[in-house]
Coordinates of C-alpha atoms in Angstrom, one line a residue:
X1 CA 114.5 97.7 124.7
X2 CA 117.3 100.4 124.2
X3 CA 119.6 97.6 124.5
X4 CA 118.3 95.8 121.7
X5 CA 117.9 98.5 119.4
X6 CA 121.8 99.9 119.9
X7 CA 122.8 96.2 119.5
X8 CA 120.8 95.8 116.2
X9 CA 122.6 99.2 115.4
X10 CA 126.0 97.2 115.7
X11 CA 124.8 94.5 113.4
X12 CA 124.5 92.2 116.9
X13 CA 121.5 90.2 116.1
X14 CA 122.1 87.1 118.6
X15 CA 122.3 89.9 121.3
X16 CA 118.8 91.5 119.6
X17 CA 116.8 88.0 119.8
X18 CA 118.6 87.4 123.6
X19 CA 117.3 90.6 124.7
X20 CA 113.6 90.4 123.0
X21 CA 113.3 86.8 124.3
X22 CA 114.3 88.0 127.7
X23 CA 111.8 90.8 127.8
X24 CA 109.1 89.2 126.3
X25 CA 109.6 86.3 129.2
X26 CA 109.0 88.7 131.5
X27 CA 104.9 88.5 130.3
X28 CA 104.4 91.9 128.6
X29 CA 101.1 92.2 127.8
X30 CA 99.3 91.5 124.3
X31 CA 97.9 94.9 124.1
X32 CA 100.7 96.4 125.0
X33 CA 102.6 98.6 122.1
X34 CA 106.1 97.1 123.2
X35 CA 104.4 93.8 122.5
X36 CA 104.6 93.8 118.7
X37 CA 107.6 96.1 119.0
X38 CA 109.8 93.5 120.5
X39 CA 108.1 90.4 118.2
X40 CA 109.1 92.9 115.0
X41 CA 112.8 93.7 116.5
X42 CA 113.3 89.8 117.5
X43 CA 111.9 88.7 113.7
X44 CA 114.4 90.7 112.0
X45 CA 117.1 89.7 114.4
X46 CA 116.0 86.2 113.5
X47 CA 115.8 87.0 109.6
X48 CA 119.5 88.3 110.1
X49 CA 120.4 85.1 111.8
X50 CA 118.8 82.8 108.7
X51 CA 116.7 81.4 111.0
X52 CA 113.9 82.2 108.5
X53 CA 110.7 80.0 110.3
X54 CA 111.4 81.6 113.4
X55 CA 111.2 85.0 112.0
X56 CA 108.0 84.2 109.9
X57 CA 106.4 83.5 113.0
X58 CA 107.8 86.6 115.1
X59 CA 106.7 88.8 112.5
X60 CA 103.2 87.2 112.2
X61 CA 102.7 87.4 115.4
X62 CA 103.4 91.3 115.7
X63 CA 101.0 92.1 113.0
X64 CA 98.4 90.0 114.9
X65 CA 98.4 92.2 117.4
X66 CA 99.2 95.7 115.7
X67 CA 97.5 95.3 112.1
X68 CA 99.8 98.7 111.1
X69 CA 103.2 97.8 112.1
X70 CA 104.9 98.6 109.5
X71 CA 108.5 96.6 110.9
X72 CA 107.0 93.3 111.4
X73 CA 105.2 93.5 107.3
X74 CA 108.8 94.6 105.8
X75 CA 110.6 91.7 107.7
X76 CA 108.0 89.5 106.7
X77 CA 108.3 90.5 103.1
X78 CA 112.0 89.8 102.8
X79 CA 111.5 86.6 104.5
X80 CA 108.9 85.3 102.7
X81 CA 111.3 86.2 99.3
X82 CA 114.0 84.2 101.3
X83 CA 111.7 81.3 101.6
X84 CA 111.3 81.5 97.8
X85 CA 107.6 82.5 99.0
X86 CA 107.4 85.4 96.3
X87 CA 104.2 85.6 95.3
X88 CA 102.7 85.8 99.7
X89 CA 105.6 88.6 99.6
X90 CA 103.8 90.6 96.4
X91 CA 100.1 90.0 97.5
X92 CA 101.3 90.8 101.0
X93 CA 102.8 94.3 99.8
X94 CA 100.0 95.3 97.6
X95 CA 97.6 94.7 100.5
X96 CA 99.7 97.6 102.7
X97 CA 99.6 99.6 99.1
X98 CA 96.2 99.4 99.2
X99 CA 95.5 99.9 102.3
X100 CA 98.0 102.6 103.8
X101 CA 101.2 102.6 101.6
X102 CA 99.8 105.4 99.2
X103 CA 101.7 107.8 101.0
X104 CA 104.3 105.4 102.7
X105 CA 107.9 105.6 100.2
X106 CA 109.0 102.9 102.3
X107 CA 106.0 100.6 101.5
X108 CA 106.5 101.8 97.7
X109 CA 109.9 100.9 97.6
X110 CA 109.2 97.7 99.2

């Protein structure tokens, strides 16, 4: 995982979705925290990389399993605006408001 992250540090993103795909292979569990982890580093590597469907889906997929990660819903927010989805992106974002992003100046700014 260290890999990826010092590699999305660089601005490496094919290295970022090779190394996420490569440990997520491996069978990490659902319930396990690294699960979403990975699925919200690969979807932003993926967002980087334009491949915008394949990022919608990583991201989806991390919030299935970890309602509050708060990576996967950002990604997913700028790739939803990519896909000229704007108005999933806005109800999306004042869901977290509501919910958690009171106190979040990330999720405000977002």
């Amino acid at each position: 995982m260290s890999q990826a992250t010092v590699a999305g540090q660089q601005r490496d993103f094919g290295t970022v979705k090779q190394v996420c795909t490569t440990i997520l292979n491996l069978g990490v569990p659902a319930e396990a925290p690294l699960f979403a982890s990975l699925y919200a580093l690969r979807g932003n590597a993926f967002f980087r990389l334009k491949e915008h469907e394949a990022a919608l889906r990583d991201c989806s997929r991390a919030v299935y399993v970890k309602d509050d990660c708060k990576e996967a819903w950002l990604t997913k927010r700028l790739v939803l605006h990519a896909l000229g989805r704007h108005d999933e992106a806005v109800k999306d974002m004042q869901g977290l408001m509501e919910r958690w992003g009171q106190n979040d100046a990330t999720i405000k700014h977002a």
